[in-house]
mmCIF file of C-alpha atoms in Angstrom:
data_model
loop_
_atom_site.group_PDB
_atom_site.id
_atom_site.type_symbol
_atom_site.label_atom_id
_atom_site.label_comp_id
_atom_site.label_asym_id
_atom_site.label_seq_id
_atom_site.Cartn_x
_atom_site.Cartn_y
_atom_site.Cartn_z
ATOM 1 C CA MET A 1 -36.821 -147.157 -92.643
ATOM 2 C CA LYS A 2 -38.696 -144.983 -90.226
ATOM 3 C CA ASP A 3 -36.886 -145.809 -87.383
ATOM 4 C CA ARG A 4 -33.446 -146.017 -89.297
ATOM 5 C CA TYR A 5 -34.331 -142.315 -90.378
ATOM 6 C CA SER A 6 -35.811 -141.328 -87.039
ATOM 7 C CA GLU A 7 -32.868 -139.315 -85.638
ATOM 8 C CA HIS A 8 -32.546 -137.363 -89.314
ATOM 9 C CA PHE A 9 -35.939 -136.087 -90.948
ATOM 10 C CA MET A 10 -39.589 -138.665 -91.989
ATOM 11 C CA ILE A 11 -39.446 -140.980 -94.622
ATOM 12 C CA GLY A 12 -43.287 -141.170 -95.650
ATOM 13 C CA ALA A 13 -44.703 -143.556 -98.711
ATOM 14 C CA ALA A 14 -47.617 -142.079 -101.356
ATOM 15 C CA VAL A 15 -51.027 -144.566 -100.603
ATOM 16 C CA ASN A 16 -53.375 -145.687 -103.260
ATOM 17 C CA THR A 17 -57.087 -147.138 -102.570
ATOM 18 C CA GLY A 18 -55.971 -150.634 -101.592
ATOM 19 C CA HIS A 19 -53.672 -149.307 -99.111
ATOM 20 C CA ILE A 20 -55.593 -147.283 -97.526
ATOM 21 C CA MET A 21 -58.414 -149.517 -97.389
ATOM 22 C CA GLY A 22 -57.061 -152.073 -97.517
ATOM 23 C CA THR A 23 -57.755 -154.560 -100.593
ATOM 24 C CA ASP A 24 -53.887 -154.470 -101.056
ATOM 25 C CA ALA A 25 -53.397 -155.758 -97.537
ATOM 26 C CA GLU A 26 -49.556 -156.832 -97.528
ATOM 27 C CA GLY A 27 -49.447 -153.189 -99.051
ATOM 28 C CA GLN A 28 -51.401 -152.204 -95.923
ATOM 29 C CA ALA A 29 -48.651 -153.714 -93.225
ATOM 30 C CA LEU A 30 -45.535 -152.366 -95.639
ATOM 31 C CA VAL A 31 -46.649 -149.525 -95.184
ATOM 32 C CA ALA A 32 -47.495 -149.805 -91.501
ATOM 33 C CA ALA A 33 -44.248 -150.862 -90.905
ATOM 34 C CA GLN A 34 -41.478 -148.730 -92.870
ATOM 35 C CA PHE A 35 -43.354 -145.482 -92.802
ATOM 36 C CA ASN A 36 -43.821 -142.776 -90.339
ATOM 37 C CA THR A 37 -45.666 -139.989 -92.892
ATOM 38 C CA LEU A 38 -47.968 -140.730 -95.588
ATOM 39 C CA THR A 39 -49.519 -138.462 -98.588
ATOM 40 C CA ALA A 40 -52.828 -139.550 -100.641
ATOM 41 C CA GLU A 41 -51.072 -140.724 -104.196
ATOM 42 C CA ASN A 42 -54.579 -139.354 -105.674
ATOM 43 C CA ASP A 43 -57.627 -139.930 -103.095
ATOM 44 C CA MET A 44 -58.043 -136.025 -102.123
ATOM 45 C CA LYS A 45 -57.000 -134.737 -105.615
ATOM 46 C CA TRP A 46 -59.801 -131.889 -106.563
ATOM 47 C CA GLU A 47 -61.461 -134.012 -108.875
ATOM 48 C CA GLN A 48 -61.375 -137.554 -106.888
ATOM 49 C CA ILE A 49 -62.870 -135.140 -103.474
ATOM 50 C CA GLN A 50 -65.492 -132.652 -105.435
ATOM 51 C CA PRO A 51 -66.004 -133.999 -108.692
ATOM 52 C CA GLU A 52 -69.182 -131.176 -108.856
ATOM 53 C CA PRO A 53 -70.114 -128.479 -107.394
ATOM 54 C CA GLY A 54 -70.565 -129.038 -103.746
ATOM 55 C CA GLN A 55 -70.436 -133.280 -103.886
ATOM 56 C CA PHE A 56 -67.975 -133.927 -101.711
ATOM 57 C CA ASP A 57 -66.498 -137.954 -101.303
ATOM 58 C CA PHE A 58 -63.932 -138.373 -98.601
ATOM 59 C CA ARG A 59 -64.296 -142.201 -98.039
ATOM 60 C CA SER A 60 -61.184 -142.756 -98.691
ATOM 61 C CA ALA A 61 -59.990 -139.187 -97.050
ATOM 62 C CA ASP A 62 -61.644 -140.291 -94.155
ATOM 63 C CA ALA A 63 -59.974 -143.649 -94.003
ATOM 64 C CA LEU A 64 -56.072 -142.507 -94.552
ATOM 65 C CA VAL A 65 -56.549 -140.192 -91.346
ATOM 66 C CA ALA A 66 -58.260 -143.327 -89.097
ATOM 67 C CA PHE A 67 -55.656 -145.091 -90.129
ATOM 68 C CA SER A 68 -52.971 -143.014 -89.377
ATOM 69 C CA GLU A 69 -54.461 -142.295 -86.280
ATOM 70 C CA GLU A 70 -54.448 -145.255 -85.258
ATOM 71 C CA ASN A 71 -50.750 -145.778 -86.197
ATOM 72 C CA GLY A 72 -49.406 -142.380 -85.557
ATOM 73 C CA ILE A 73 -48.811 -141.502 -88.975
ATOM 74 C CA PHE A 74 -47.913 -137.949 -89.948
ATOM 75 C CA VAL A 75 -50.322 -137.067 -92.612
ATOM 76 C CA VAL A 76 -50.226 -134.892 -95.766
ATOM 77 C CA GLY A 77 -52.908 -133.472 -97.246
ATOM 78 C CA HIS A 78 -52.403 -134.104 -101.860
ATOM 79 C CA THR A 79 -53.406 -131.349 -102.754
ATOM 80 C CA LEU A 80 -55.366 -127.994 -102.905
ATOM 81 C CA LEU A 81 -54.546 -126.520 -105.850
ATOM 82 C CA TRP A 82 -53.285 -127.820 -109.103
ATOM 83 C CA HIS A 83 -53.819 -127.006 -112.847
ATOM 84 C CA GLN A 84 -54.177 -131.083 -113.181
ATOM 85 C CA GLN A 85 -56.405 -133.489 -111.624
ATOM 86 C CA THR A 86 -58.808 -130.220 -111.140
ATOM 87 C CA PRO A 87 -62.728 -130.660 -113.129
ATOM 88 C CA ALA A 88 -63.205 -128.209 -115.926
ATOM 89 C CA TRP A 89 -66.473 -126.969 -114.102
ATOM 90 C CA VAL A 90 -63.935 -125.487 -111.448
ATOM 91 C CA PHE A 91 -63.257 -122.824 -114.527
ATOM 92 C CA GLU A 92 -66.492 -122.199 -115.817
ATOM 93 C CA ASP A 93 -69.520 -119.973 -114.529
ATOM 94 C CA GLU A 94 -73.418 -121.847 -115.398
ATOM 95 C CA ASN A 95 -73.136 -121.048 -118.793
ATOM 96 C CA GLY A 96 -70.176 -122.726 -119.475
ATOM 97 C CA LYS A 97 -68.340 -119.616 -120.289
ATOM 98 C CA PRO A 98 -65.290 -118.698 -117.874
ATOM 99 C CA ALA A 99 -65.545 -118.371 -114.267
ATOM 100 C CA SER A 100 -64.807 -114.248 -113.385
ATOM 101 C CA ARG A 101 -62.378 -113.936 -110.882
ATOM 102 C CA GLU A 102 -65.369 -113.492 -107.911
ATOM 103 C CA LEU A 103 -65.953 -116.671 -108.801
ATOM 104 C CA LEU A 104 -63.308 -118.873 -108.846
ATOM 105 C CA LEU A 105 -61.619 -116.926 -105.849
ATOM 106 C CA SER A 106 -64.965 -118.190 -104.146
ATOM 107 C CA ARG A 107 -65.079 -121.848 -105.008
ATOM 108 C CA LEU A 108 -60.943 -122.614 -103.620
ATOM 109 C CA LYS A 109 -62.283 -120.399 -101.027
ATOM 110 C CA HIS A 110 -65.389 -122.418 -100.838
ATOM 111 C CA HIS A 111 -63.176 -126.233 -101.218
ATOM 112 C CA ILE A 112 -60.292 -125.330 -99.182
ATOM 113 C CA GLU A 113 -62.583 -124.605 -96.013
ATOM 114 C CA THR A 114 -64.377 -127.751 -96.523
ATOM 115 C CA VAL A 115 -61.281 -130.463 -96.771
ATOM 116 C CA VAL A 116 -58.903 -129.046 -95.111
ATOM 117 C CA GLY A 117 -61.889 -127.667 -92.154
ATOM 118 C CA ARG A 118 -63.190 -130.731 -92.107
ATOM 119 C CA TYR A 119 -59.368 -132.654 -91.703
ATOM 120 C CA LYS A 120 -58.282 -129.254 -88.934
ATOM 121 C CA GLY A 121 -56.256 -130.843 -86.121
ATOM 122 C CA ARG A 122 -55.477 -134.525 -87.850
ATOM 123 C CA VAL A 123 -53.927 -133.593 -91.164
ATOM 124 C CA GLN A 124 -50.146 -132.077 -89.881
ATOM 125 C CA GLY A 125 -49.950 -130.534 -93.491
ATOM 126 C CA TRP A 126 -50.951 -130.183 -96.620
ATOM 127 C CA ASP A 127 -49.597 -129.776 -100.559
ATOM 128 C CA VAL A 128 -51.422 -125.458 -100.994
ATOM 129 C CA VAL A 129 -50.918 -125.446 -104.032
ATOM 130 C CA ASN A 130 -49.092 -128.064 -106.494
ATOM 131 C CA GLU A 131 -46.579 -126.763 -110.042
ATOM 132 C CA ALA A 132 -47.027 -123.060 -110.396
ATOM 133 C CA PHE A 133 -44.235 -122.600 -112.266
ATOM 134 C CA GLU A 134 -42.682 -123.478 -115.408
ATOM 135 C CA GLU A 135 -39.189 -125.206 -116.362
ATOM 136 C CA ASP A 136 -37.698 -121.037 -117.093
ATOM 137 C CA GLY A 137 -38.995 -119.775 -113.855
ATOM 138 C CA SER A 138 -42.089 -118.319 -115.545
ATOM 139 C CA TRP A 139 -45.196 -118.658 -113.959
ATOM 140 C CA ARG A 140 -47.368 -121.119 -115.608
ATOM 141 C CA LYS A 141 -50.234 -120.090 -117.804
ATOM 142 C CA SER A 142 -52.344 -122.031 -116.119
ATOM 143 C CA LYS A 143 -56.533 -120.934 -115.742
ATOM 144 C CA TRP A 144 -55.972 -121.060 -112.084
ATOM 145 C CA PHE A 145 -53.324 -117.759 -112.806
ATOM 146 C CA GLU A 146 -55.320 -116.895 -116.856
ATOM 147 C CA ILE A 147 -58.264 -116.065 -114.144
ATOM 148 C CA ILE A 148 -56.828 -114.988 -111.185
ATOM 149 C CA GLY A 149 -54.089 -113.775 -112.100
ATOM 150 C CA PRO A 150 -50.440 -114.144 -109.760
ATOM 151 C CA ASP A 151 -51.831 -113.251 -106.566
ATOM 152 C CA TYR A 152 -53.801 -116.880 -106.547
ATOM 153 C CA ILE A 153 -51.416 -117.809 -105.175
ATOM 154 C CA GLU A 154 -51.648 -115.758 -102.114
ATOM 155 C CA GLN A 155 -55.132 -116.042 -102.056
ATOM 156 C CA ALA A 156 -55.753 -120.230 -101.247
ATOM 157 C CA PHE A 157 -52.111 -119.816 -99.054
ATOM 158 C CA ARG A 158 -54.051 -117.747 -96.764
ATOM 159 C CA TYR A 159 -57.685 -119.171 -97.252
ATOM 160 C CA ALA A 160 -56.059 -122.856 -96.224
ATOM 161 C CA ALA A 161 -53.806 -120.605 -93.636
ATOM 162 C CA ALA A 162 -57.259 -120.147 -91.625
ATOM 163 C CA ALA A 163 -59.385 -123.127 -91.890
ATOM 164 C CA ASP A 164 -56.421 -124.787 -89.864
ATOM 165 C CA PRO A 165 -53.520 -122.514 -88.513
ATOM 166 C CA GLU A 166 -51.755 -125.147 -86.734
ATOM 167 C CA ALA A 167 -50.905 -127.228 -90.016
ATOM 168 C CA GLU A 168 -48.182 -126.714 -92.026
ATOM 169 C CA LEU A 169 -48.610 -125.248 -95.568
ATOM 170 C CA TYR A 170 -46.117 -126.190 -97.734
ATOM 171 C CA TYR A 171 -45.466 -125.208 -102.141
ATOM 172 C CA ASN A 172 -44.791 -128.430 -103.846
ATOM 173 C CA ASP A 173 -42.804 -128.581 -107.943
ATOM 174 C CA TYR A 174 -40.293 -130.714 -110.299
ATOM 175 C CA ASN A 175 -37.597 -130.613 -110.820
ATOM 176 C CA MET A 176 -36.581 -127.790 -109.007
ATOM 177 C CA PHE A 177 -32.315 -128.228 -109.102
ATOM 178 C CA LYS A 178 -33.023 -126.789 -111.668
ATOM 179 C CA ALA A 179 -31.649 -122.567 -111.283
ATOM 180 C CA ALA A 180 -34.255 -121.584 -113.424
ATOM 181 C CA LYS A 181 -37.223 -123.118 -111.865
ATOM 182 C CA ARG A 182 -36.287 -122.456 -108.337
ATOM 183 C CA SER A 183 -35.231 -118.518 -108.860
ATOM 184 C CA GLY A 184 -38.808 -117.971 -110.006
ATOM 185 C CA VAL A 185 -39.640 -120.486 -106.984
ATOM 186 C CA MET A 186 -38.166 -118.401 -104.923
ATOM 187 C CA SER A 187 -38.941 -115.089 -106.056
ATOM 188 C CA MET A 188 -42.742 -116.546 -105.249
ATOM 189 C CA VAL A 189 -41.913 -117.810 -101.299
ATOM 190 C CA LYS A 190 -40.391 -114.508 -100.940
ATOM 191 C CA ALA A 191 -43.227 -112.591 -101.446
ATOM 192 C CA LEU A 192 -45.330 -114.055 -100.172
ATOM 193 C CA LEU A 193 -42.915 -114.642 -96.517
ATOM 194 C CA GLU A 194 -42.923 -110.094 -97.124
ATOM 195 C CA LYS A 195 -46.346 -109.881 -97.403
ATOM 196 C CA GLY A 196 -46.773 -111.678 -94.206
ATOM 197 C CA VAL A 197 -48.402 -114.969 -95.626
ATOM 198 C CA ARG A 198 -47.514 -118.420 -93.975
ATOM 199 C CA ILE A 199 -45.743 -120.826 -95.748
ATOM 200 C CA ASP A 200 -44.277 -123.278 -93.772
ATOM 201 C CA GLY A 201 -42.601 -125.624 -96.466
ATOM 202 C CA VAL A 202 -41.068 -125.747 -99.709
ATOM 203 C CA GLY A 203 -41.817 -129.938 -101.511
ATOM 204 C CA PHE A 204 -38.862 -131.212 -104.433
ATOM 205 C CA GLN A 205 -40.951 -133.946 -106.533
ATOM 206 C CA GLY A 206 -38.312 -135.473 -107.040
ATOM 207 C CA HIS A 207 -38.881 -137.545 -109.591
ATOM 208 C CA TYR A 208 -35.623 -137.939 -111.085
ATOM 209 C CA GLY A 209 -33.752 -140.850 -113.084
ATOM 210 C CA LEU A 210 -30.519 -143.044 -112.917
ATOM 211 C CA GLY A 211 -27.815 -140.160 -114.742
ATOM 212 C CA GLY A 212 -29.479 -137.282 -112.377
ATOM 213 C CA PRO A 213 -30.004 -134.760 -110.888
ATOM 214 C CA ASP A 214 -26.987 -132.491 -110.265
ATOM 215 C CA LEU A 215 -26.469 -132.797 -106.589
ATOM 216 C CA GLY A 216 -24.587 -129.570 -106.581
ATOM 217 C CA ASN A 217 -27.280 -127.804 -108.329
ATOM 218 C CA LEU A 218 -30.279 -130.185 -106.192
ATOM 219 C CA GLU A 219 -27.150 -128.435 -102.898
ATOM 220 C CA ALA A 220 -27.826 -125.291 -103.558
ATOM 221 C CA SER A 221 -31.611 -125.901 -104.025
ATOM 222 C CA ILE A 222 -31.690 -126.747 -100.887
ATOM 223 C CA LEU A 223 -29.389 -123.873 -99.316
ATOM 224 C CA ALA A 224 -31.649 -121.840 -100.981
ATOM 225 C CA VAL A 225 -35.188 -122.717 -99.731
ATOM 226 C CA LYS A 226 -32.638 -122.518 -95.782
ATOM 227 C CA GLU A 227 -31.955 -119.074 -96.587
ATOM 228 C CA THR A 228 -35.209 -118.102 -95.994
ATOM 229 C CA GLY A 229 -35.703 -120.683 -92.743
ATOM 230 C CA LEU A 230 -38.640 -122.581 -93.597
ATOM 231 C CA GLN A 231 -38.339 -126.910 -94.372
ATOM 232 C CA VAL A 232 -37.327 -128.679 -97.170
ATOM 233 C CA MET A 233 -39.146 -132.150 -98.254
ATOM 234 C CA PHE A 234 -38.556 -134.689 -100.731
ATOM 235 C CA THR A 235 -42.172 -135.532 -101.462
ATOM 236 C CA GLU A 236 -42.678 -137.486 -104.506
ATOM 237 C CA LEU A 237 -39.285 -139.479 -104.621
ATOM 238 C CA ASP A 238 -38.610 -142.220 -107.059
ATOM 239 C CA ILE A 239 -35.836 -142.397 -109.523
ATOM 240 C CA SER A 240 -36.952 -144.233 -112.813
ATOM 241 C CA VAL A 241 -34.267 -147.368 -114.653
ATOM 242 C CA LEU A 242 -35.942 -146.577 -117.694
ATOM 243 C CA PRO A 243 -34.385 -144.253 -120.429
ATOM 244 C CA PHE A 244 -36.577 -141.381 -121.695
ATOM 245 C CA PRO A 245 -38.481 -140.722 -124.274
ATOM 246 C CA ASP A 246 -37.512 -137.215 -124.410
ATOM 247 C CA GLN A 247 -34.700 -136.100 -122.793
ATOM 248 C CA GLU A 248 -35.755 -132.002 -122.874
ATOM 249 C CA LYS A 249 -39.637 -133.134 -121.344
ATOM 250 C CA MET A 250 -38.360 -134.698 -118.352
ATOM 251 C CA GLY A 251 -40.066 -134.112 -114.504
ATOM 252 C CA ALA A 252 -43.078 -134.338 -113.702
ATOM 253 C CA ASP A 253 -45.825 -133.167 -115.948
ATOM 254 C CA ILE A 254 -48.634 -135.208 -116.266
ATOM 255 C CA SER A 255 -50.161 -134.713 -120.272
ATOM 256 C CA LEU A 256 -47.033 -136.555 -121.593
ATOM 257 C CA ASP A 257 -48.495 -139.364 -123.157
ATOM 258 C CA PHE A 258 -45.798 -141.848 -125.484
ATOM 259 C CA GLU A 259 -46.315 -144.463 -127.883
ATOM 260 C CA LEU A 260 -44.814 -147.737 -126.136
ATOM 261 C CA GLN A 261 -41.563 -148.331 -127.694
ATOM 262 C CA GLU A 262 -39.915 -151.510 -126.889
ATOM 263 C CA GLU A 263 -36.923 -149.799 -127.008
ATOM 264 C CA PHE A 264 -37.701 -148.008 -123.971
ATOM 265 C CA ASN A 265 -38.847 -151.210 -121.755
ATOM 266 C CA PRO A 266 -35.492 -153.008 -121.888
ATOM 267 C CA TYR A 267 -36.781 -154.404 -118.203
ATOM 268 C CA ALA A 268 -39.443 -156.308 -118.687
ATOM 269 C CA ALA A 269 -38.546 -159.847 -117.907
ATOM 270 C CA GLY A 270 -36.805 -158.657 -114.652
ATOM 271 C CA LEU A 271 -34.929 -156.446 -113.583
ATOM 272 C CA PRO A 272 -30.470 -157.228 -113.833
ATOM 273 C CA ALA A 273 -28.295 -156.894 -110.837
ATOM 274 C CA GLU A 274 -26.247 -154.896 -111.955
ATOM 275 C CA VAL A 275 -29.354 -152.401 -112.697
ATOM 276 C CA GLY A 276 -31.053 -153.328 -109.352
ATOM 277 C CA LYS A 277 -27.280 -151.188 -108.042
ATOM 278 C CA GLU A 278 -27.155 -148.819 -109.824
ATOM 279 C CA LEU A 279 -29.944 -147.981 -108.455
ATOM 280 C CA ALA A 280 -29.268 -148.482 -105.334
ATOM 281 C CA ASP A 281 -26.291 -146.173 -105.281
ATOM 282 C CA GLY A 282 -27.860 -143.273 -106.824
ATOM 283 C CA TYR A 283 -30.357 -143.749 -103.513
ATOM 284 C CA SER A 284 -27.132 -143.835 -101.820
ATOM 285 C CA ARG A 285 -25.640 -140.379 -103.240
ATOM 286 C CA LEU A 286 -29.004 -138.783 -102.838
ATOM 287 C CA PHE A 287 -29.405 -139.692 -99.397
ATOM 288 C CA GLU A 288 -25.935 -139.111 -98.321
ATOM 289 C CA LEU A 289 -26.551 -135.355 -99.467
ATOM 290 C CA PHE A 290 -30.855 -135.599 -97.744
ATOM 291 C CA LEU A 291 -28.469 -136.734 -94.246
ATOM 292 C CA ARG A 292 -25.906 -133.421 -94.766
ATOM 293 C CA HIS A 293 -29.115 -131.820 -94.607
ATOM 294 C CA SER A 294 -31.626 -133.095 -92.634
ATOM 295 C CA GLU A 295 -30.983 -129.813 -90.369
ATOM 296 C CA THR A 296 -32.933 -128.489 -92.950
ATOM 297 C CA ILE A 297 -34.832 -131.927 -94.965
ATOM 298 C CA SER A 298 -37.877 -132.650 -92.592
ATOM 299 C CA ARG A 299 -39.362 -135.465 -94.145
ATOM 300 C CA VAL A 300 -38.946 -137.644 -97.324
ATOM 301 C CA THR A 301 -41.726 -138.870 -99.153
ATOM 302 C CA PHE A 302 -41.357 -142.064 -102.159
ATOM 303 C CA TRP A 303 -43.791 -141.722 -104.549
ATOM 304 C CA GLY A 304 -45.649 -144.956 -103.873
ATOM 305 C CA VAL A 305 -44.945 -148.750 -101.361
ATOM 306 C CA GLU A 306 -43.807 -150.891 -104.120
ATOM 307 C CA ASP A 307 -43.006 -150.703 -107.338
ATOM 308 C CA GLY A 308 -45.823 -153.120 -109.724
ATOM 309 C CA SER A 309 -48.191 -150.191 -108.280
ATOM 310 C CA SER A 310 -45.727 -146.823 -108.711
ATOM 311 C CA TRP A 311 -47.331 -144.233 -111.989
ATOM 312 C CA ARG A 312 -43.994 -144.339 -113.598
ATOM 313 C CA ASN A 313 -44.858 -147.817 -115.285
ATOM 314 C CA SER A 314 -46.732 -145.767 -116.649
ATOM 315 C CA TRP A 315 -45.586 -142.156 -117.667
ATOM 316 C CA PRO A 316 -44.511 -141.324 -119.617
ATOM 317 C CA MET A 317 -45.052 -143.776 -122.136
ATOM 318 C CA ALA A 318 -48.661 -146.803 -120.374
ATOM 319 C CA GLY A 319 -47.101 -150.836 -120.531
ATOM 320 C CA ARG A 320 -43.262 -150.391 -119.732
ATOM 321 C CA THR A 321 -42.570 -152.257 -116.365
ATOM 322 C CA ASP A 322 -40.607 -149.868 -113.516
ATOM 323 C CA TYR A 323 -38.085 -150.986 -110.809
ATOM 324 C CA PRO A 324 -38.386 -147.309 -109.225
ATOM 325 C CA LEU A 325 -38.948 -147.757 -105.671
ATOM 326 C CA LEU A 326 -36.925 -149.985 -102.841
ATOM 327 C CA PHE A 327 -39.740 -152.175 -102.048
ATOM 328 C CA ASP A 328 -40.248 -154.621 -105.011
ATOM 329 C CA ARG A 329 -43.845 -156.490 -106.823
ATOM 330 C CA ASN A 330 -43.724 -158.837 -104.492
ATOM 331 C CA TYR A 331 -43.313 -156.389 -101.495
ATOM 332 C CA GLN A 332 -39.781 -157.498 -100.663
ATOM 333 C CA PRO A 333 -37.137 -155.260 -99.746
ATOM 334 C CA LYS A 334 -34.443 -153.844 -102.509
ATOM 335 C CA GLN A 335 -30.886 -153.546 -102.910
ATOM 336 C CA ALA A 336 -31.267 -150.137 -102.442
ATOM 337 C CA PHE A 337 -34.055 -150.579 -99.296
ATOM 338 C CA HIS A 338 -30.701 -152.134 -97.880
ATOM 339 C CA ALA A 339 -27.771 -149.563 -99.397
ATOM 340 C CA LEU A 340 -30.255 -146.966 -97.252
ATOM 341 C CA VAL A 341 -30.428 -148.440 -94.060
ATOM 342 C CA GLU A 342 -26.625 -149.127 -93.524
ATOM 343 C CA LEU A 343 -26.398 -145.618 -94.462
ATOM 344 C CA VAL A 344 -27.363 -144.503 -90.918
ATOM 345 C CA LYS A 345 -25.984 -148.171 -88.677
#
């Protein structure tokens, strides 16, 4: 994949601890062979890298950066600021009361300076802020927003730019094909640019299903970012083949947790050939769009390496068997992989 698409955009994967540390040797070998950009699925999030105040755990992140350097791979740090997977202490003072704006900003600054500073010149891009907007384009009322105010995004980007002036800095969100969300995000992005705050790209997460997204709406969002001169990246791409239990809540809200129901787990015994073909067709349509806009799209990163380790097996309903990626549970290329290779023969 990485070689076939080298003239168009980078091809990446989100890797887990097994891939990083080599305990999943087959997966690690597949990563080195197929991808030229990597993102840590969880190992660089706040709860993993600073679980307690001032106590940093860089073991997995260090291993990922070293592996990437050995293999000439572009590394994306994910993520510096998010409303999820951030320890409760971050938002509290020493008495367990809500932190003040000043205290929370100082913690954010220290975290970014420490993490980005450690990998200065070695991690090439950072998802600075993740998922700051609701589906209707309004600000997500996270604790970051409630305590600091809407300028928390500006401050995060300023801290990151100071910590590594050469690293690329991104905003990342899901359902960016929706007009309302696009409008909210792009208003924020343009405000940053008008203030001279450095931002280099907008990440479209790309957690999709067989029925979507509408490609016309998705293309409109690509063009909206292109008009600003920023890069577009598809940062967390996967296509679930399973029915979603609540169509109104499709996206990537990790707080969703539905009870397991067999009607929403139809392929536990294996993926039917016709569904595999449908998956391949879905990926082909997406990549045909990506190729049309390859001057704007710098990276396409799949959220996982092979089906067995995909988060889609657990979200939004734990215990399901999904098949959202290009490689099966035996690390073998699927019909979808071959379809994408054929697009750029």
